[in-house]
Each structure stands twice: as C-alpha cells, then as structure tokens.
PDB file of C-alpha atoms in Angstrom:
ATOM      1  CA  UNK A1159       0.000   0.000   0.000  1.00  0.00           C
ATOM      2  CA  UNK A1160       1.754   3.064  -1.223  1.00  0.00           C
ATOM      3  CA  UNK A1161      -0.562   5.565   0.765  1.00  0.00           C
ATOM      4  CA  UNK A1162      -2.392   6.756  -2.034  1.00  0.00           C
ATOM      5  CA  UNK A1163      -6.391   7.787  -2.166  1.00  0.00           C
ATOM      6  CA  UNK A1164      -8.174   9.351  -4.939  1.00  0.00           C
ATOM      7  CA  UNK A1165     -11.689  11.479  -4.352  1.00  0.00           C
ATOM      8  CA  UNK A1166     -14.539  10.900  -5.549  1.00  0.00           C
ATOM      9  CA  UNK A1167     -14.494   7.137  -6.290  1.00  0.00           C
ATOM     10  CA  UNK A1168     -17.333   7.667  -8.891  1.00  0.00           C
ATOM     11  CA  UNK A1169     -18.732  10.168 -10.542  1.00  0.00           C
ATOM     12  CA  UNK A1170     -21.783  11.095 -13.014  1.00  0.00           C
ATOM     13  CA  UNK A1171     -22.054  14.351 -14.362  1.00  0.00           C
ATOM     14  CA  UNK A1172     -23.589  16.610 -17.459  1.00  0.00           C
ATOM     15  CA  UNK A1173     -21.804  17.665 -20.136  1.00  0.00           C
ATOM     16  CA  UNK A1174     -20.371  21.242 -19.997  1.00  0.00           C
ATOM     17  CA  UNK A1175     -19.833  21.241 -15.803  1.00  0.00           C
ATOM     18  CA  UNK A1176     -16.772  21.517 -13.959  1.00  0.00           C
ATOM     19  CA  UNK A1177     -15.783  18.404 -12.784  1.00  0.00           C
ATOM     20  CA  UNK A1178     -12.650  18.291 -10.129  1.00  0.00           C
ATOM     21  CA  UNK A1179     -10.723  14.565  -9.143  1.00  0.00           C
ATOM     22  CA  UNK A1180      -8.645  14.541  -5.803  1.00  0.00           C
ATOM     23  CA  UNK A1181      -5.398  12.469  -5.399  1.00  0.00           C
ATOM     24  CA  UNK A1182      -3.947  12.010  -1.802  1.00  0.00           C
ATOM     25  CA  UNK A1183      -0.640  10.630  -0.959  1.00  0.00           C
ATOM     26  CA  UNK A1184       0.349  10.269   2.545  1.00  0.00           C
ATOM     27  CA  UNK A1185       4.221   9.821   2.023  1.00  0.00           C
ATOM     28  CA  UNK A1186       5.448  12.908   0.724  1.00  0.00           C
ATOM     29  CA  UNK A1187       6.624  11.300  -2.941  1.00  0.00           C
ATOM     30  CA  UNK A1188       7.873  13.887  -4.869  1.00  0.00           C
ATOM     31  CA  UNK A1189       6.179  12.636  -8.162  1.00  0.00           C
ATOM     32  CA  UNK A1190       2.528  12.236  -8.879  1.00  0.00           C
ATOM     33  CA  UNK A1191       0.631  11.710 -12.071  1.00  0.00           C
ATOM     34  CA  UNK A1192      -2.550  11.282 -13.469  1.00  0.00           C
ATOM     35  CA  UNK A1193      -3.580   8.528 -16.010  1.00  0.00           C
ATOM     36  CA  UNK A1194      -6.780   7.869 -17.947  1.00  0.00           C
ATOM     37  CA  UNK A1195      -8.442   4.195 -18.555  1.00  0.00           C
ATOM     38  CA  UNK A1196     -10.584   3.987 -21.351  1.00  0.00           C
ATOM     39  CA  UNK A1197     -11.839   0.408 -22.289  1.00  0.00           C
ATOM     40  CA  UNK A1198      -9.664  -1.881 -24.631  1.00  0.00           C
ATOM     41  CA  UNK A1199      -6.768   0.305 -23.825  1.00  0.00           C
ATOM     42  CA  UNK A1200      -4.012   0.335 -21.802  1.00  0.00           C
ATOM     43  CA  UNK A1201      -3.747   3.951 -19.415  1.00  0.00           C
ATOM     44  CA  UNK A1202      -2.433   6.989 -21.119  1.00  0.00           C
ATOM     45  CA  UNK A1203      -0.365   9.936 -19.014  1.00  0.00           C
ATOM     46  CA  UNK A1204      -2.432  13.189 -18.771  1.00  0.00           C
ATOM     47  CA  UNK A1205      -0.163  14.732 -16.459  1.00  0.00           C
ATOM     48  CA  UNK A1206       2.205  14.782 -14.389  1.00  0.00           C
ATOM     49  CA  UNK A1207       3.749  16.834 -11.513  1.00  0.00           C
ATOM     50  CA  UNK A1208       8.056  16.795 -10.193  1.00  0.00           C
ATOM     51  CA  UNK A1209       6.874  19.142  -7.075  1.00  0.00           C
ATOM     52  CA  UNK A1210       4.945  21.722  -5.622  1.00  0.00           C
ATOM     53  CA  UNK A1211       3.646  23.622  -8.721  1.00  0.00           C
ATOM     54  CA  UNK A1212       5.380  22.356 -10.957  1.00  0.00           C
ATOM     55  CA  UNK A1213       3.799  20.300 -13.302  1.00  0.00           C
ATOM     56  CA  UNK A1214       3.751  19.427 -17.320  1.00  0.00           C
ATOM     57  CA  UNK A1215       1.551  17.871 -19.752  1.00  0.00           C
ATOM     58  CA  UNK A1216       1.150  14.198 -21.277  1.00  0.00           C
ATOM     59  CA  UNK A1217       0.005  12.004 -23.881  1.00  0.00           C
ATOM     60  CA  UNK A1218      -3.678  13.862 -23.715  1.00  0.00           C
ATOM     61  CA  UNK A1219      -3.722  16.697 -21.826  1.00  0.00           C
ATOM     62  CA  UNK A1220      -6.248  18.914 -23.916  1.00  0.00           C
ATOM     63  CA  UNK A1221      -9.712  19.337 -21.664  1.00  0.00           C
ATOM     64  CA  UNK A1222      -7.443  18.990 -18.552  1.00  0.00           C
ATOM     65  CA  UNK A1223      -5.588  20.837 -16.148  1.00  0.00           C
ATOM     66  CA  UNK A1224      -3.677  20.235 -12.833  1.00  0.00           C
ATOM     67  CA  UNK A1225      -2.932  21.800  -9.694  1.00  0.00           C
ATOM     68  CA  UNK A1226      -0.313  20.784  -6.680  1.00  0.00           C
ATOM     69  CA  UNK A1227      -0.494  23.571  -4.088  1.00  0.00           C
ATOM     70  CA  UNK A1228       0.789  21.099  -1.301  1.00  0.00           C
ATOM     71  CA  UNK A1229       3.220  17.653  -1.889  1.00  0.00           C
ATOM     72  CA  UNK A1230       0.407  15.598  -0.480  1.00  0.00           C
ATOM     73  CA  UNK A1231      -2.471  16.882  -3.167  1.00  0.00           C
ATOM     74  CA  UNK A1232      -2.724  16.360  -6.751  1.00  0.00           C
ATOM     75  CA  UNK A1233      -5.570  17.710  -8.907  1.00  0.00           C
ATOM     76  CA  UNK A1234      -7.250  16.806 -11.945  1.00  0.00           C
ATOM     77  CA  UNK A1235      -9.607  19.646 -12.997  1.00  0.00           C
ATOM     78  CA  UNK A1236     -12.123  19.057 -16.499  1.00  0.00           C
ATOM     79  CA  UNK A1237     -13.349  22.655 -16.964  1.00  0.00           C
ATOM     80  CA  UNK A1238     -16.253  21.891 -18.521  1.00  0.00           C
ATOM     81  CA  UNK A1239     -16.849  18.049 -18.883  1.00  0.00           C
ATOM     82  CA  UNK A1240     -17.476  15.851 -22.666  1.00  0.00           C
ATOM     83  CA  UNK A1241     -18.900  12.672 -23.151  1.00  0.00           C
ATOM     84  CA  UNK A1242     -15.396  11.984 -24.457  1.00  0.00           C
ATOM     85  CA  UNK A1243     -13.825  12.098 -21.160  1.00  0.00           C
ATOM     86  CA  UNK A1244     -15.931   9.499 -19.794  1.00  0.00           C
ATOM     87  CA  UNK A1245     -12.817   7.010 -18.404  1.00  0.00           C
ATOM     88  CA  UNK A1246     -11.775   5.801 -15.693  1.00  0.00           C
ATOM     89  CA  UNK A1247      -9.256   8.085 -13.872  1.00  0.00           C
ATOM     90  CA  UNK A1248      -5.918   6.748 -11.771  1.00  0.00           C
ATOM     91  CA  UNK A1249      -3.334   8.855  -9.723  1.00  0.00           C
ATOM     92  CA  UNK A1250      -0.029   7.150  -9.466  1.00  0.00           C
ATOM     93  CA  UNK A1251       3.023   7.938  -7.469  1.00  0.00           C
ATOM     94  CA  UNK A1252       6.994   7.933  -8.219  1.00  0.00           C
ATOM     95  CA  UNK A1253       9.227   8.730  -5.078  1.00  0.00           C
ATOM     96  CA  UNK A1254      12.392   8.128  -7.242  1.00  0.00           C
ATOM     97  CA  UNK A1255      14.945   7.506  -4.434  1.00  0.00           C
ATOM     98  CA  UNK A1256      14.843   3.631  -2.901  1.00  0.00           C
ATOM     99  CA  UNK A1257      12.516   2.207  -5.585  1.00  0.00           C
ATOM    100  CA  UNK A1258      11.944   3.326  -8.732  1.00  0.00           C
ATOM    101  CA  UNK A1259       7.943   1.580  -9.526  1.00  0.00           C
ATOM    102  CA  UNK A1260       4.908   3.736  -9.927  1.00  0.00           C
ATOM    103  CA  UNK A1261       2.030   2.969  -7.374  1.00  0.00           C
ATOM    104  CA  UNK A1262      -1.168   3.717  -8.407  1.00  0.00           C
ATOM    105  CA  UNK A1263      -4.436   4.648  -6.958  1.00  0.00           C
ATOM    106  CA  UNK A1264      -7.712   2.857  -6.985  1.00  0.00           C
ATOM    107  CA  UNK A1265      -9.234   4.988  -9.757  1.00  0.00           C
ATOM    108  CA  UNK A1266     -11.765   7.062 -10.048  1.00  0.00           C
ATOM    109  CA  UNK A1267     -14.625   6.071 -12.640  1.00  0.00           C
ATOM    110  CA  UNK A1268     -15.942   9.040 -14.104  1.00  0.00           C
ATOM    111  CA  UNK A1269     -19.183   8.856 -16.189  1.00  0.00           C
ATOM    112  CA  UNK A1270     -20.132  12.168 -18.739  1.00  0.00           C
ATOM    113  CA  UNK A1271     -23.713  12.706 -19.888  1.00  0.00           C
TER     114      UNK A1271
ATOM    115  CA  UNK B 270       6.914   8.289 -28.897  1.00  0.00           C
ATOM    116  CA  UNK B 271       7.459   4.328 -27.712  1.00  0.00           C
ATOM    117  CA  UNK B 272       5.690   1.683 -28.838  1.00  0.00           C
ATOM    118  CA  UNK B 273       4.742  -0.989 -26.429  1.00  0.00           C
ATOM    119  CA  UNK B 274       2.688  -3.823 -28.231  1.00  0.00           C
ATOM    120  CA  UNK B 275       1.713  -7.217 -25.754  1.00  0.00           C
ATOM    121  CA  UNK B 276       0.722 -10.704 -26.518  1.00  0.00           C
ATOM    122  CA  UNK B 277      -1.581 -12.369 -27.008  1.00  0.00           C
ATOM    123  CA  UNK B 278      -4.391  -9.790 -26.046  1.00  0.00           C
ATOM    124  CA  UNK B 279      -6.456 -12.885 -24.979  1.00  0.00           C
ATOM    125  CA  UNK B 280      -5.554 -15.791 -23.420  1.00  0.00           C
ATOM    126  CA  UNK B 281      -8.264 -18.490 -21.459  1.00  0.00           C
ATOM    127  CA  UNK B 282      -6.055 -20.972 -19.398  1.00  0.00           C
ATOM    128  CA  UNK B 283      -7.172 -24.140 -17.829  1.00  0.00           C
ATOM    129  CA  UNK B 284      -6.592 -23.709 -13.633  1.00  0.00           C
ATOM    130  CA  UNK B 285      -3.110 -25.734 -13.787  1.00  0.00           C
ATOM    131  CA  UNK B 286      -1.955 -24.760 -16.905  1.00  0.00           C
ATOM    132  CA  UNK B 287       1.376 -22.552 -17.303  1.00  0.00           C
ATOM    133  CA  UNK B 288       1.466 -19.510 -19.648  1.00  0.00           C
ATOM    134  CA  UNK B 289       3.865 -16.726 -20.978  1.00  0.00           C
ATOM    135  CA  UNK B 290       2.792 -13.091 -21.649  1.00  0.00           C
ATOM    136  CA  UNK B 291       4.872 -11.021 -24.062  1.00  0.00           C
ATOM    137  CA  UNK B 292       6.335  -7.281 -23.974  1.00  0.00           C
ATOM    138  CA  UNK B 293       7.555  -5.655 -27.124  1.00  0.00           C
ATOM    139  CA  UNK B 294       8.666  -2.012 -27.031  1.00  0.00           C
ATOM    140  CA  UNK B 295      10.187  -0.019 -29.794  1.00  0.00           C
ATOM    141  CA  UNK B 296      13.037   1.675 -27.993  1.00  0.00           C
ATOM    142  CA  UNK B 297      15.584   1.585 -25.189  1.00  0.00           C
ATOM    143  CA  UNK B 298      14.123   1.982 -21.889  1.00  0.00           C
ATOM    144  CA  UNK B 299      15.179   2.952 -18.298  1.00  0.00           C
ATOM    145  CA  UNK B 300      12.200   1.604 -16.336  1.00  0.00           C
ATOM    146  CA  UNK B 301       9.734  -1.500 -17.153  1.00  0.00           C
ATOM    147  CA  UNK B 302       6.700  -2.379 -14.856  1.00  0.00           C
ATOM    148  CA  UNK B 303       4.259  -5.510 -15.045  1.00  0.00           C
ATOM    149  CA  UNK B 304       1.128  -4.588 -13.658  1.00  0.00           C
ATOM    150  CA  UNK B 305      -1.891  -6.880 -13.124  1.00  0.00           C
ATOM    151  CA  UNK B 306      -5.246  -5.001 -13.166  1.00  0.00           C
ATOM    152  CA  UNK B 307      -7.534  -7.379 -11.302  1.00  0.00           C
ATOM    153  CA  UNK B 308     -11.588  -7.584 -11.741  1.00  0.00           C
ATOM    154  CA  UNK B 309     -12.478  -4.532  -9.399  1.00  0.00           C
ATOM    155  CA  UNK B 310      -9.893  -2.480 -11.512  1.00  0.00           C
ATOM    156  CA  UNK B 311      -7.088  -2.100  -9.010  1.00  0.00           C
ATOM    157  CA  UNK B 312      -3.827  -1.853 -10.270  1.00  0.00           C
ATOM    158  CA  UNK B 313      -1.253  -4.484  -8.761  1.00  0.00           C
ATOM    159  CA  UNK B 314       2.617  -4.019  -8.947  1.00  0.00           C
ATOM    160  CA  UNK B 315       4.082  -7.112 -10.117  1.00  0.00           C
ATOM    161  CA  UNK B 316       7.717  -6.524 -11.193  1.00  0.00           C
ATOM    162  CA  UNK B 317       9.862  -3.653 -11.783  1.00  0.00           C
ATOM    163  CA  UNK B 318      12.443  -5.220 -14.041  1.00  0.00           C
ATOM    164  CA  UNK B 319      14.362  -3.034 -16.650  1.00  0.00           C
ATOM    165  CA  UNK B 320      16.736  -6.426 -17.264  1.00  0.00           C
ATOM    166  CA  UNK B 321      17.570  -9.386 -15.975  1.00  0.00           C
ATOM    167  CA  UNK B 322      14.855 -12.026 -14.621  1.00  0.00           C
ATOM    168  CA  UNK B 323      13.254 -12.042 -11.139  1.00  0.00           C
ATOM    169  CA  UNK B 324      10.353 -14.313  -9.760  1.00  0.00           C
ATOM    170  CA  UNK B 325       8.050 -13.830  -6.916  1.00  0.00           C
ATOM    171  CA  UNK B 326       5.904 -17.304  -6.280  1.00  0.00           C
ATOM    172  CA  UNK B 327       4.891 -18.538  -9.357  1.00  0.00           C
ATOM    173  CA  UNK B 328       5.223 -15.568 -11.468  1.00  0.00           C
ATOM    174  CA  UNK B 329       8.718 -14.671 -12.903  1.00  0.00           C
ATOM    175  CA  UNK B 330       9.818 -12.176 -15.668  1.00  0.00           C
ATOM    176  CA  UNK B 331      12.681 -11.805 -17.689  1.00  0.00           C
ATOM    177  CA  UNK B 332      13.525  -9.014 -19.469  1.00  0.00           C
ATOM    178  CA  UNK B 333      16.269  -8.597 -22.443  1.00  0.00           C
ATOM    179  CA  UNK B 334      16.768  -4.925 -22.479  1.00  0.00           C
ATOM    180  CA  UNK B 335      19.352  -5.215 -25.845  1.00  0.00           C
ATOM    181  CA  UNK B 336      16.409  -7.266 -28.207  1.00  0.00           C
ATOM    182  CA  UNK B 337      13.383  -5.285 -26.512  1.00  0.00           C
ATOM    183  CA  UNK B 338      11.576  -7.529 -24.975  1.00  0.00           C
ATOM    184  CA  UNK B 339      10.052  -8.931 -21.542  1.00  0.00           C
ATOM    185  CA  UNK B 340       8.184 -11.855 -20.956  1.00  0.00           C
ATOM    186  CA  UNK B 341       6.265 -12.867 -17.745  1.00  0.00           C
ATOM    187  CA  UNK B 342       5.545 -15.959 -17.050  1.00  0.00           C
ATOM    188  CA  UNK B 343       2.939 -17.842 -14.746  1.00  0.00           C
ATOM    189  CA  UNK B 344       2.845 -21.287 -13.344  1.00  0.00           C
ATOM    190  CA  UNK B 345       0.363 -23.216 -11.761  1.00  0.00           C
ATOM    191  CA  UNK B 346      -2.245 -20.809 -12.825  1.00  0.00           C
ATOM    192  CA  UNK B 347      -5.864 -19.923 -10.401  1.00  0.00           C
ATOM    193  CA  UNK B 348      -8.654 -18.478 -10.909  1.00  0.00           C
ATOM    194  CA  UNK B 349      -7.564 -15.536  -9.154  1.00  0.00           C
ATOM    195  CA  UNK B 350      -4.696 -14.822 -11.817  1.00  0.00           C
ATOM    196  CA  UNK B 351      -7.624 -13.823 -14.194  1.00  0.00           C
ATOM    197  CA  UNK B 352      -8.077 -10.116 -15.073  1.00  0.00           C
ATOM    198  CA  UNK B 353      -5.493  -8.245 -17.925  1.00  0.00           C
ATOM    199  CA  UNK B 354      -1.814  -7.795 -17.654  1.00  0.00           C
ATOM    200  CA  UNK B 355       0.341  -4.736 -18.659  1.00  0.00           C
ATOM    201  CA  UNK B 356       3.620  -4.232 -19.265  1.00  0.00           C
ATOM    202  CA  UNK B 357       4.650  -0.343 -19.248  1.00  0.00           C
ATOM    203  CA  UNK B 358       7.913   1.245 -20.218  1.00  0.00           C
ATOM    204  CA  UNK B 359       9.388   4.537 -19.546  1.00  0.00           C
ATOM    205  CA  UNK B 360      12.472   6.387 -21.275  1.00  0.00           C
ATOM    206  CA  UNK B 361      13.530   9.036 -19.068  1.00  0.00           C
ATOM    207  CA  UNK B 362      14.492   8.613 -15.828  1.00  0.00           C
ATOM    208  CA  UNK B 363      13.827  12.324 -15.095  1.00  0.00           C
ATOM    209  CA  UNK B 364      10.092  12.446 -15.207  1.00  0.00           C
ATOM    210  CA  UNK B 365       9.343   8.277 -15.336  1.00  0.00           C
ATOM    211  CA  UNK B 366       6.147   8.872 -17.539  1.00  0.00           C
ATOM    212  CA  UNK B 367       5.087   5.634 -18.266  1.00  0.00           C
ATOM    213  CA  UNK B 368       3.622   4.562 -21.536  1.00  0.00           C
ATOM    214  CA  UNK B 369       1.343   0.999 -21.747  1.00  0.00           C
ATOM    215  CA  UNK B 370       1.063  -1.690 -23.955  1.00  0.00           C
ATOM    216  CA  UNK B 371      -2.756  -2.085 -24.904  1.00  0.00           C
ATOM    217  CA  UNK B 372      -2.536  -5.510 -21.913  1.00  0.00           C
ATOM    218  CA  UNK B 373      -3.364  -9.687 -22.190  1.00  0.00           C
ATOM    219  CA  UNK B 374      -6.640 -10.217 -20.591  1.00  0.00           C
ATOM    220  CA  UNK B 375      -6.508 -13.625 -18.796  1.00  0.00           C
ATOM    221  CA  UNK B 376      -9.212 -15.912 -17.997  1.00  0.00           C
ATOM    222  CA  UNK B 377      -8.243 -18.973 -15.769  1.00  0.00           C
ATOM    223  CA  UNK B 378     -10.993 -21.489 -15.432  1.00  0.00           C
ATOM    224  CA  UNK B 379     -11.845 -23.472 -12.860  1.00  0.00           C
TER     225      UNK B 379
END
C-alpha cells in the first residue's frame, strides 16, 4: 500500500460542468501523475507533476488541467466536462529515491452525460 | 513516442496450466513495470524489471533490455490470476512517464 487515495471514487455528471478529481498521498513522494483508462486500452499519461507547482503535460492533456499547491495533493480539474472524457481516472506515485515503480491509486470512474 | 505492443491480447487458461505473456517495445528503456489489473480495476505491482529475470511465487519475468523484450511468465495458474496484464515502459528517468502496452486479458478457469 503506497498511501495513495483518490476522491470521488465515482462520478456522473452533465456535459459542460466543472468536474474536479482529488489524489492524496500520505508519504510525501515527490512525483505524482494522473492517467486515464478507457476500455480496450491500456492507461495513457495526462499529467504529471516533479513538485509543488510544478507540473507538465502528457500524452492527452487537452480538456485537462492540474494543480499541486501542497506535496500531499494532486488535482485533476475538467473545466467543462465531454462525453469523451468518460474514463476511468488513476493517480499514481513515483518517489524516485529507494525504488523506482509507480504505485497507483484505486481509480476514479468518471461517467459524462 | 514508444511503442509498447503485448501478446496475445487474450488468453483463457485451464486452472493448472502454465502460460507466458509477451512485452515488445520499440526503444531503449530505463524503467519496465508488469502490472496486473484485477476484476475490481485495481492496479497491482508485479515486477519492476528493466533487465535481468526475477520471480516472486509462481510468477517470474525476464527481461532482455538489448532485443526489446520482456516476458512474464505464470505457473500453476488460479482463478484468481484472471483479469489483464500490462507491461509499461518509460524512457527518461527524469520524469518516469510511463507509456502501456494495450494488456493480455486472462481468464483462468476453474
């Protein structure tokens, strides 16, 4: 268990609202990401943060942005939510100095209307 | 970018039977990860194994970083091996963004 919680564990939601994801980490890893799950497919980086506001983009970032204001919170924001990003959404973590494996969270399924 | 392609993408196993996943991946990599995603959708570390072979039970993996591959094999198999494999493979060490293979769904049958 690498400490790691994501918020809400499921969503539904209308096309067009705001929709924000939470990722927790309670072991102060200096990377975090965010993936998306979409069936037949294998996850896909949307993106990523190296520390405190700092972050960069992934794969397939467009319709997304982040925010890390603390080491412990990650943030997935959709500013105004498409039937298209209908996925299910994991958090992973990367502490880079004993181990070097991601850890991910237990996802967050997110359905668009 | 890399390309990470796994095989087979299916695979239904008799409970006993042994099998072998494969990993391809277009380029050199610093970092490769077997995950198994089980049927509620959690994400299970299996191996972190940029070369060489380790095993843990009756799963091992080998991979052989100069031809691009990994394989990961599993003995023995149960029922609760079932759900879909990935391998994922990352080039930088800086920012270790991984990128997937599309995964082997596995069914073991009882």
């Amino acid at each position: 268990d690498a400490g790691i919680t994501q918020s809400p564990r499921h969503k539904v939601t209308e096309t067009g609202t705001p929709v924000t994801l939470r990722c927790h980490q309670t072991e102060n890893h200096r990377y975090m990401y965010w993936y998306r799950q979409d069936p037949g497919h294998g996850l896909r980086l949307i993106h990523y943060s190296y520390g405190v506001k700092d972050t960069d983009k992934g794969e397939v970032s467009d319709g997304y942005s982040v925010s890390r204001s603390k080491t412990e919170d990650f943030l997935l924001t959709l500013e105004s939510a498409t039937s298209s990003q209908t996925s299910v959404y994991f958090c992973a973590i990367f502490s880079g100095n004993s181990y070097n494996e991601q850890f991910f969270g237990p996802g967050t399924r997110l359905t668009v209307l | 970018g890399i390309q990470v392609e796994q095989s087979p993408p299916d695979l239904i196993l008799q409970e006993g039977a042994n099998s072998t996943l494969r990993c391809n991946f277009s380029d050199s990599v610093n970092n490769l990860q077997w995950f198994h995603q089980n049927p509620w959708g959690q994400l299970i570390n299996l191996f972190y194994i940029p070369s060489g072979t380790k095993q843990n039970g009756r799963l091992s993996a080998t991979t052989v970083a100069t031809e691009r591959y990994s394989l990961l094999y599993i003995s023995s198999s149960q029922t609760t091996d079932s759900g879909v494999y990935f391998c994922a493979v990352d080039m930088n060490n800086a920012g270790n963004m991984l990128t997937f293979g599309g995964g082997t769904r596995l069914m073991v049958k009882p």
